[in-house]
PDB file of C-alpha atoms in Angstrom:
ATOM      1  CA  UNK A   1       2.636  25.783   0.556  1.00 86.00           C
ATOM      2  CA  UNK A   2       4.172  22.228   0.808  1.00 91.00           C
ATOM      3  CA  UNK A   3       2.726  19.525   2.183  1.00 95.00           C
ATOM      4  CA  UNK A   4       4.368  17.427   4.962  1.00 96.00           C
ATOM      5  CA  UNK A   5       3.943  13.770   6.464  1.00 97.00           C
ATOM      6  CA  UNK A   6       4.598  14.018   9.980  1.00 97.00           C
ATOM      7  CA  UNK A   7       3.839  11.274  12.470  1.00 98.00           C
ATOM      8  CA  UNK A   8       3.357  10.999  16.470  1.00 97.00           C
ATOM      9  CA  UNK A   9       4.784   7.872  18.393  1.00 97.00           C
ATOM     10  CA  UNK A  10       4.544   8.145  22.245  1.00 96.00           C
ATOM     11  CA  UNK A  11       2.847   7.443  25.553  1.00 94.00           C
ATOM     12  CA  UNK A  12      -0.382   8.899  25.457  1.00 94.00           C
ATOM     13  CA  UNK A  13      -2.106  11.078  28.040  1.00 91.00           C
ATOM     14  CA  UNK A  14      -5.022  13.422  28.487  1.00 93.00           C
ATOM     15  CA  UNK A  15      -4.461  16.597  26.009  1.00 93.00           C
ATOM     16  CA  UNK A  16      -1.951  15.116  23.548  1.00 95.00           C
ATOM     17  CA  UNK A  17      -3.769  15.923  20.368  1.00 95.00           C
ATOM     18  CA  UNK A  18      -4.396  19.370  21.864  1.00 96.00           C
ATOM     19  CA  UNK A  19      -0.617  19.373  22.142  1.00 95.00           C
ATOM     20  CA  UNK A  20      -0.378  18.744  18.481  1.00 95.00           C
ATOM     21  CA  UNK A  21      -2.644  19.959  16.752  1.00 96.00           C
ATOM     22  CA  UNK A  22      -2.159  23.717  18.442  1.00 96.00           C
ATOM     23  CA  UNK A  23       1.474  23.337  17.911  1.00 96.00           C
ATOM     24  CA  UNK A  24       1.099  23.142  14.421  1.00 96.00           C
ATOM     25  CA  UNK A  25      -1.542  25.942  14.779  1.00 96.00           C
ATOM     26  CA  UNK A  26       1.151  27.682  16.056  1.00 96.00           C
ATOM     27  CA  UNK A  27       3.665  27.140  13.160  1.00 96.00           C
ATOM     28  CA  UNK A  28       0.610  27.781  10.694  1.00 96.00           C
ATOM     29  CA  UNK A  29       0.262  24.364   9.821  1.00 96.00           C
ATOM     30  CA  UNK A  30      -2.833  23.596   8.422  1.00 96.00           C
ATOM     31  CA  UNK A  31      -3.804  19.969   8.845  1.00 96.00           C
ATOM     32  CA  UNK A  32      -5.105  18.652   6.314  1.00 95.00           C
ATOM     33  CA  UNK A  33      -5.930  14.836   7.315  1.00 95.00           C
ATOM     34  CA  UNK A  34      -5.029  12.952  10.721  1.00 96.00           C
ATOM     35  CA  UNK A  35      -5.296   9.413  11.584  1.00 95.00           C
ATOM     36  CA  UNK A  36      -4.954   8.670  15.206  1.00 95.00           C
ATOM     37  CA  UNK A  37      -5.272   5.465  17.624  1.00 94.00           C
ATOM     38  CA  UNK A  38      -4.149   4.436  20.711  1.00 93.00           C
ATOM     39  CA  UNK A  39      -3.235   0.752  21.314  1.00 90.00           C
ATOM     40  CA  UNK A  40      -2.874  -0.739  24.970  1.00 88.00           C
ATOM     41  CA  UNK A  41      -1.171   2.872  26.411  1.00 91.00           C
ATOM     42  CA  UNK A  42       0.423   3.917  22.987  1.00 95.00           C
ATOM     43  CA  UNK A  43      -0.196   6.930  21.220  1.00 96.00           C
ATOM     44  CA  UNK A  44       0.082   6.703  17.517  1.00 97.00           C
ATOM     45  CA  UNK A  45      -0.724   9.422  14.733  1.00 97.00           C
ATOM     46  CA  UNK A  46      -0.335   9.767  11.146  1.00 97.00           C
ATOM     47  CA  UNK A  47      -0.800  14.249  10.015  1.00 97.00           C
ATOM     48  CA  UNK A  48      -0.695  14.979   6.266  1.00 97.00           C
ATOM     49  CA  UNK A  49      -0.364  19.097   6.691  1.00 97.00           C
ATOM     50  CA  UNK A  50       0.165  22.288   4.317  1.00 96.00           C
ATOM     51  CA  UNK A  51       3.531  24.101   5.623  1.00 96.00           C
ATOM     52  CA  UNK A  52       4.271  27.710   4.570  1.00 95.00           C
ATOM     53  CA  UNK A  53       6.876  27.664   1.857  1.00 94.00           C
ATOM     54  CA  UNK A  54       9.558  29.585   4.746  1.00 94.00           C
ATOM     55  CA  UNK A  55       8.923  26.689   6.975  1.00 95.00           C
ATOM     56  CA  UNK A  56      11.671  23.884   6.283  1.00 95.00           C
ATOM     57  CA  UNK A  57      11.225  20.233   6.940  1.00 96.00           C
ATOM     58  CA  UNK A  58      13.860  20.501   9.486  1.00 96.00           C
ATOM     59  CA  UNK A  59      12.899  23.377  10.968  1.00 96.00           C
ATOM     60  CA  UNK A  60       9.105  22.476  11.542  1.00 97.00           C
ATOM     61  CA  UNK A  61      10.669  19.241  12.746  1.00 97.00           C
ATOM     62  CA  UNK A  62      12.921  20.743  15.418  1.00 97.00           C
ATOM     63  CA  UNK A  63       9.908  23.001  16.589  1.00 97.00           C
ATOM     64  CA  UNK A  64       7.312  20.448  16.617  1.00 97.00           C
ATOM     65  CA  UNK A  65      10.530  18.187  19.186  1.00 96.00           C
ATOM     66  CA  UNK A  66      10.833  21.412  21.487  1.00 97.00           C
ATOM     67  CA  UNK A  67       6.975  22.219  21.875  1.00 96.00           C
ATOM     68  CA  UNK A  68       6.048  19.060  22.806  1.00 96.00           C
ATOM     69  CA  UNK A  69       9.076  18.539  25.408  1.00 95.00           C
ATOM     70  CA  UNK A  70       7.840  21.870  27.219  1.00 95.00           C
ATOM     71  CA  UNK A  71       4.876  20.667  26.714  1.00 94.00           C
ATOM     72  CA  UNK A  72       6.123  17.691  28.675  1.00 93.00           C
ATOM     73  CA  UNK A  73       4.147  15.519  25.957  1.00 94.00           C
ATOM     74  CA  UNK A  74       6.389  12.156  25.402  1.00 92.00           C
ATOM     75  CA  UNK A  75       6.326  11.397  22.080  1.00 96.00           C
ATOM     76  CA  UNK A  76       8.952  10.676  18.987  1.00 97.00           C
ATOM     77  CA  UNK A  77       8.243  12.625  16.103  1.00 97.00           C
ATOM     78  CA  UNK A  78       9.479  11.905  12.246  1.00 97.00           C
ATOM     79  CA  UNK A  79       8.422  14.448   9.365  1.00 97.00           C
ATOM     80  CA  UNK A  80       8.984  14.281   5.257  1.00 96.00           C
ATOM     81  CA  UNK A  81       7.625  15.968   2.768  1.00 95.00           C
ATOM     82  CA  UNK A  82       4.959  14.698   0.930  1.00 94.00           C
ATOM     83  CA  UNK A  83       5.583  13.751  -2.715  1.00 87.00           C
ATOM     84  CA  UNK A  84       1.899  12.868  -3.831  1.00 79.00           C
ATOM     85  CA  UNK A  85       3.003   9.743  -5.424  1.00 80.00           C
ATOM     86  CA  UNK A  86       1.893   6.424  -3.760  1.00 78.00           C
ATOM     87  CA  UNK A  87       1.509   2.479  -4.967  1.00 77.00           C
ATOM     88  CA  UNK A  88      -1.211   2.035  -7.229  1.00 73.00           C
ATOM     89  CA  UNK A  89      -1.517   5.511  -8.923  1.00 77.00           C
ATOM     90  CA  UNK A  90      -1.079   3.859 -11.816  1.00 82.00           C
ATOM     91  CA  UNK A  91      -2.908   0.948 -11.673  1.00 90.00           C
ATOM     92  CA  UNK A  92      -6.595   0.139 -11.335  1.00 93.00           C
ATOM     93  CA  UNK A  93      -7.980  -1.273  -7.853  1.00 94.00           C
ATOM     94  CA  UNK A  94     -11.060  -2.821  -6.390  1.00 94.00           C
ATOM     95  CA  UNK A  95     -11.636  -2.192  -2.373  1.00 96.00           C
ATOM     96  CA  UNK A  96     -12.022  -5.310  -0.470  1.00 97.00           C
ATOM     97  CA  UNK A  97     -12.662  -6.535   3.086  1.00 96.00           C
ATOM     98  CA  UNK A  98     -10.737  -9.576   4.230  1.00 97.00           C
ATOM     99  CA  UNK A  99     -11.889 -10.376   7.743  1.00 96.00           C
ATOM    100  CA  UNK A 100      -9.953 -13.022   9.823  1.00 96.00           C
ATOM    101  CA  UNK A 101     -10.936 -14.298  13.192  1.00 95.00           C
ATOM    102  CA  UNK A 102     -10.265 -17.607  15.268  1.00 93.00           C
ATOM    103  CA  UNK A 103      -7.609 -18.805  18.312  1.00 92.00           C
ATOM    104  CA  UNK A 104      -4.997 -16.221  18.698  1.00 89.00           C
ATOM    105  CA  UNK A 105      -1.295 -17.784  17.892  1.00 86.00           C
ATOM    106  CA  UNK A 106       1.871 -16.036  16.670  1.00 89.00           C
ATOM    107  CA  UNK A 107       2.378 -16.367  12.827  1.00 92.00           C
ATOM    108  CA  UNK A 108      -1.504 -15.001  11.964  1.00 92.00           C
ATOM    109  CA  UNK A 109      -0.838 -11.631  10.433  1.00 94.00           C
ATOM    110  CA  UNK A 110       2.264 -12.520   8.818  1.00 96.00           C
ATOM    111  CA  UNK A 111       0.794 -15.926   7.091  1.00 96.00           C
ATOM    112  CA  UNK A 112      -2.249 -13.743   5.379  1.00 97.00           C
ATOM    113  CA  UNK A 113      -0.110 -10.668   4.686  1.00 97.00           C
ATOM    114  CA  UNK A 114       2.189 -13.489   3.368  1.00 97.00           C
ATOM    115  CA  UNK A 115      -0.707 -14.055   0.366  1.00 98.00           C
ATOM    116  CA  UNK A 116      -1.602 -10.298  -0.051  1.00 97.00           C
ATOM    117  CA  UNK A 117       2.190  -9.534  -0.650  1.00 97.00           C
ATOM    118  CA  UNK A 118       2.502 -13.090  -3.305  1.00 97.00           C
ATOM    119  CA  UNK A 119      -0.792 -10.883  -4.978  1.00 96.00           C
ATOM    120  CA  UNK A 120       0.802  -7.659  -4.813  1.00 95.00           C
ATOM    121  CA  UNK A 121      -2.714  -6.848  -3.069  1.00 96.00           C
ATOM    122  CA  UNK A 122      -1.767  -3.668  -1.080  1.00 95.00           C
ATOM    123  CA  UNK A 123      -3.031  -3.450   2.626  1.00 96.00           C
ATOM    124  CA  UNK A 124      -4.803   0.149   3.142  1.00 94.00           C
ATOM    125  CA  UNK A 125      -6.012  -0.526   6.277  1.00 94.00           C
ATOM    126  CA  UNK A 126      -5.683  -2.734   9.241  1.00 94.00           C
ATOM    127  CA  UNK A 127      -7.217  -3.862  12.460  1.00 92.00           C
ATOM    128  CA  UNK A 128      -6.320  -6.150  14.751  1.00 90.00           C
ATOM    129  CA  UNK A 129      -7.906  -7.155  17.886  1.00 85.00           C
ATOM    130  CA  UNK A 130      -5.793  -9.970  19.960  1.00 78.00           C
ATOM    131  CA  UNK A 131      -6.982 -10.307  23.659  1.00 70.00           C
ATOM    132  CA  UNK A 132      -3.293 -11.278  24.464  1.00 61.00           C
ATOM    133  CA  UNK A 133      -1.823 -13.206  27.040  1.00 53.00           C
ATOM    134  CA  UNK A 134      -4.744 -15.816  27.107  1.00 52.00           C
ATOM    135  CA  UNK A 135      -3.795 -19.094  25.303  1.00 58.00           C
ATOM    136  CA  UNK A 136      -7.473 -19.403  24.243  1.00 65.00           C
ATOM    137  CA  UNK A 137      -8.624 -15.924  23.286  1.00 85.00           C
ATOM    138  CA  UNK A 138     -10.109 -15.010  20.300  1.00 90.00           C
ATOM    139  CA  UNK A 139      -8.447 -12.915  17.160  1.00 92.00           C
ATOM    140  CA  UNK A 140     -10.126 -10.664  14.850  1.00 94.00           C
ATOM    141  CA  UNK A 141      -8.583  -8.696  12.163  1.00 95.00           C
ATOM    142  CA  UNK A 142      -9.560  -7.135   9.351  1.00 96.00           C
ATOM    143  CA  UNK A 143      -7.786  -5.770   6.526  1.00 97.00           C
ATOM    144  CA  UNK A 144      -8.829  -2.965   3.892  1.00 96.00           C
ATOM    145  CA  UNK A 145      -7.180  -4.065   0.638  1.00 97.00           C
ATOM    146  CA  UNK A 146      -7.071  -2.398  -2.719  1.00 95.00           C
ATOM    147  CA  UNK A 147      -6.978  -5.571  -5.353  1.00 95.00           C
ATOM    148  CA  UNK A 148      -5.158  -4.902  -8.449  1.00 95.00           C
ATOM    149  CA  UNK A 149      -7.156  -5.360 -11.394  1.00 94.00           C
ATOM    150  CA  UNK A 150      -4.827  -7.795 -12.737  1.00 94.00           C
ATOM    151  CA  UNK A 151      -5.633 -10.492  -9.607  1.00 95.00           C
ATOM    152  CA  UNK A 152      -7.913 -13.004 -10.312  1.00 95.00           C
ATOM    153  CA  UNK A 153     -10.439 -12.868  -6.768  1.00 95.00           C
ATOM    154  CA  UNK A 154     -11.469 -16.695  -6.810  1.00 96.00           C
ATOM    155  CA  UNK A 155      -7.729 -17.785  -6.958  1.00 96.00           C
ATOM    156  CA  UNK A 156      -6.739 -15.232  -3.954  1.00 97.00           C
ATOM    157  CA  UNK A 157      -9.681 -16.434  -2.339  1.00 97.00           C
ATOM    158  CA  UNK A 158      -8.243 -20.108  -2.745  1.00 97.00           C
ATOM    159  CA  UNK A 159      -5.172 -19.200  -1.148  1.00 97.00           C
ATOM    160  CA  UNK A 160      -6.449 -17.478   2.028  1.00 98.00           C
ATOM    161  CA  UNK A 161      -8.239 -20.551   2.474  1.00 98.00           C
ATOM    162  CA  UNK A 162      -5.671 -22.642   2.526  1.00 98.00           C
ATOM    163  CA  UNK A 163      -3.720 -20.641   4.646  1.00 97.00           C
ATOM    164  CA  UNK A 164      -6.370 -19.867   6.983  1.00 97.00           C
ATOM    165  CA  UNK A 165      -6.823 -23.787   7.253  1.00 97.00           C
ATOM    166  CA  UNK A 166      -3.163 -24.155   8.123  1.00 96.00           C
ATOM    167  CA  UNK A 167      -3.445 -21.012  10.800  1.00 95.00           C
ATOM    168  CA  UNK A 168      -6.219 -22.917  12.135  1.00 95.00           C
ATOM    169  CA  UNK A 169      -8.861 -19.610  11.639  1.00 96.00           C
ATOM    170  CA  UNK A 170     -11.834 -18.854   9.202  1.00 97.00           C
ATOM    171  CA  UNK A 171     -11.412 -16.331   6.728  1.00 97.00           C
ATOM    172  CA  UNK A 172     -13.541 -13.925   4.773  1.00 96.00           C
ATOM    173  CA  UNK A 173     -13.248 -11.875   1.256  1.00 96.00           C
ATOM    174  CA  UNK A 174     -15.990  -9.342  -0.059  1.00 94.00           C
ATOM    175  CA  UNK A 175     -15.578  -6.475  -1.783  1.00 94.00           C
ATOM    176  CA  UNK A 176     -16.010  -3.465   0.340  1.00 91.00           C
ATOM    177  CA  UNK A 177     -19.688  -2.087  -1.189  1.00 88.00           C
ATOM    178  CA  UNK A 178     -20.977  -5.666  -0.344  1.00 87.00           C
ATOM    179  CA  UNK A 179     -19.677  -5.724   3.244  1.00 83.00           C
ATOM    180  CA  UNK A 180     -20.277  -1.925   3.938  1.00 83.00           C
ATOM    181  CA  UNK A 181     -24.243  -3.096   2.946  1.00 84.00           C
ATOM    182  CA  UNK A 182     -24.599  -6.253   4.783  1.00 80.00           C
ATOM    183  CA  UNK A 183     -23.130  -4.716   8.293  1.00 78.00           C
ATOM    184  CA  UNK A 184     -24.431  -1.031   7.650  1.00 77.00           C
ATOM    185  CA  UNK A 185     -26.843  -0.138  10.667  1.00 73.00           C
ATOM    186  CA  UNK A 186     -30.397   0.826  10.106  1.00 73.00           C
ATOM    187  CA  UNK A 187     -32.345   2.930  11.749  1.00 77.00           C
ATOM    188  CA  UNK A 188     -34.859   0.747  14.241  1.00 73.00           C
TER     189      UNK A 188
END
């Protein structure tokens, strides 16, 4: 077995992870993890799947493009395999949450990303929330981060201040166990 990267980009529609998921069923794919969202009327999803050894990149490629146009499922498809190898594997991490929220302008997600990438502070998830087309609505996003050992907190900390001062938004840093605790819901 190999395993495979392959990733959905399309208009979505009722039945369209049906559509995937049994046509990779059908090529006796088994999917191993799947991250999926939809944002405004896009479809977007991320498969990390076990291939049978007899099933090329190519060729599960080509199938996956011909089920889902007789399918009549619009979406672009890309596929690799996976090597295993990532950023960080060889360096020790700490998970943090970095909220952001305030007036939505252009130039927010680059100017933090902007201090993450100074930090090499690697971005492992993201969520962004942007009312659009209001000149006063309200932005919240949230980043997942994985902090190399090596980056002193306080300083990074200093420097998302200062450039959520110039953005005109507040900003927040806590490691993930301490936010997970403070916004996990009880039971009433």
């Amino acid at each position: 077995m190999n395993k495979v990267v392959v990733s959905f980009l399309g208009r979505d529609c009722p039945g369209i992870v049906h559509a995937v998921a049994s046509l990779m069923n059908e090529l006796d794919c088994n999917i191993d993890e799947v991250s999926q969202t939809i944002l405004h009327s896009e479809f977007a999803a991320i498969v990390i799947a076990d291939v049978p050894d007899s099933l090329t990149v190519e060729t599960l490629h080509a199938k996956l493009e011909a089920g889902l146009a007789e399918r009549k499922v619009d979406l672009n498809v890309t596929t690799r395999l996976l090597d295993g190898s990532g950023w960080g594997d060889a360096i020790t991490t700490e998970p943090f949450v970095v909220t952001v929220d305030g007036p939505d302008r252009p130039g927010l997600i680059a100017g933090i990303t902007g201090v993450f990438a100074r930090h090499n502070v690697n971005i492992e998830n993201l969520k962004a929330l942007m009312p659009g087309g209001d000149k006063d609505g309200h932005a919240l996003i949230v980043y997942e981060v994985a902090l190399p050992a090596s980056v002193d907190p306080a300083l990074l900390r200093a420097e998302l201040r200062e450039e959520a001062d110039r953005l005109a938004v507040r900003v927040s840093m806590q490691h993930r166990d301490i936010f997970e605790a403070v916004h996990r819901v009880q039971p009433v």
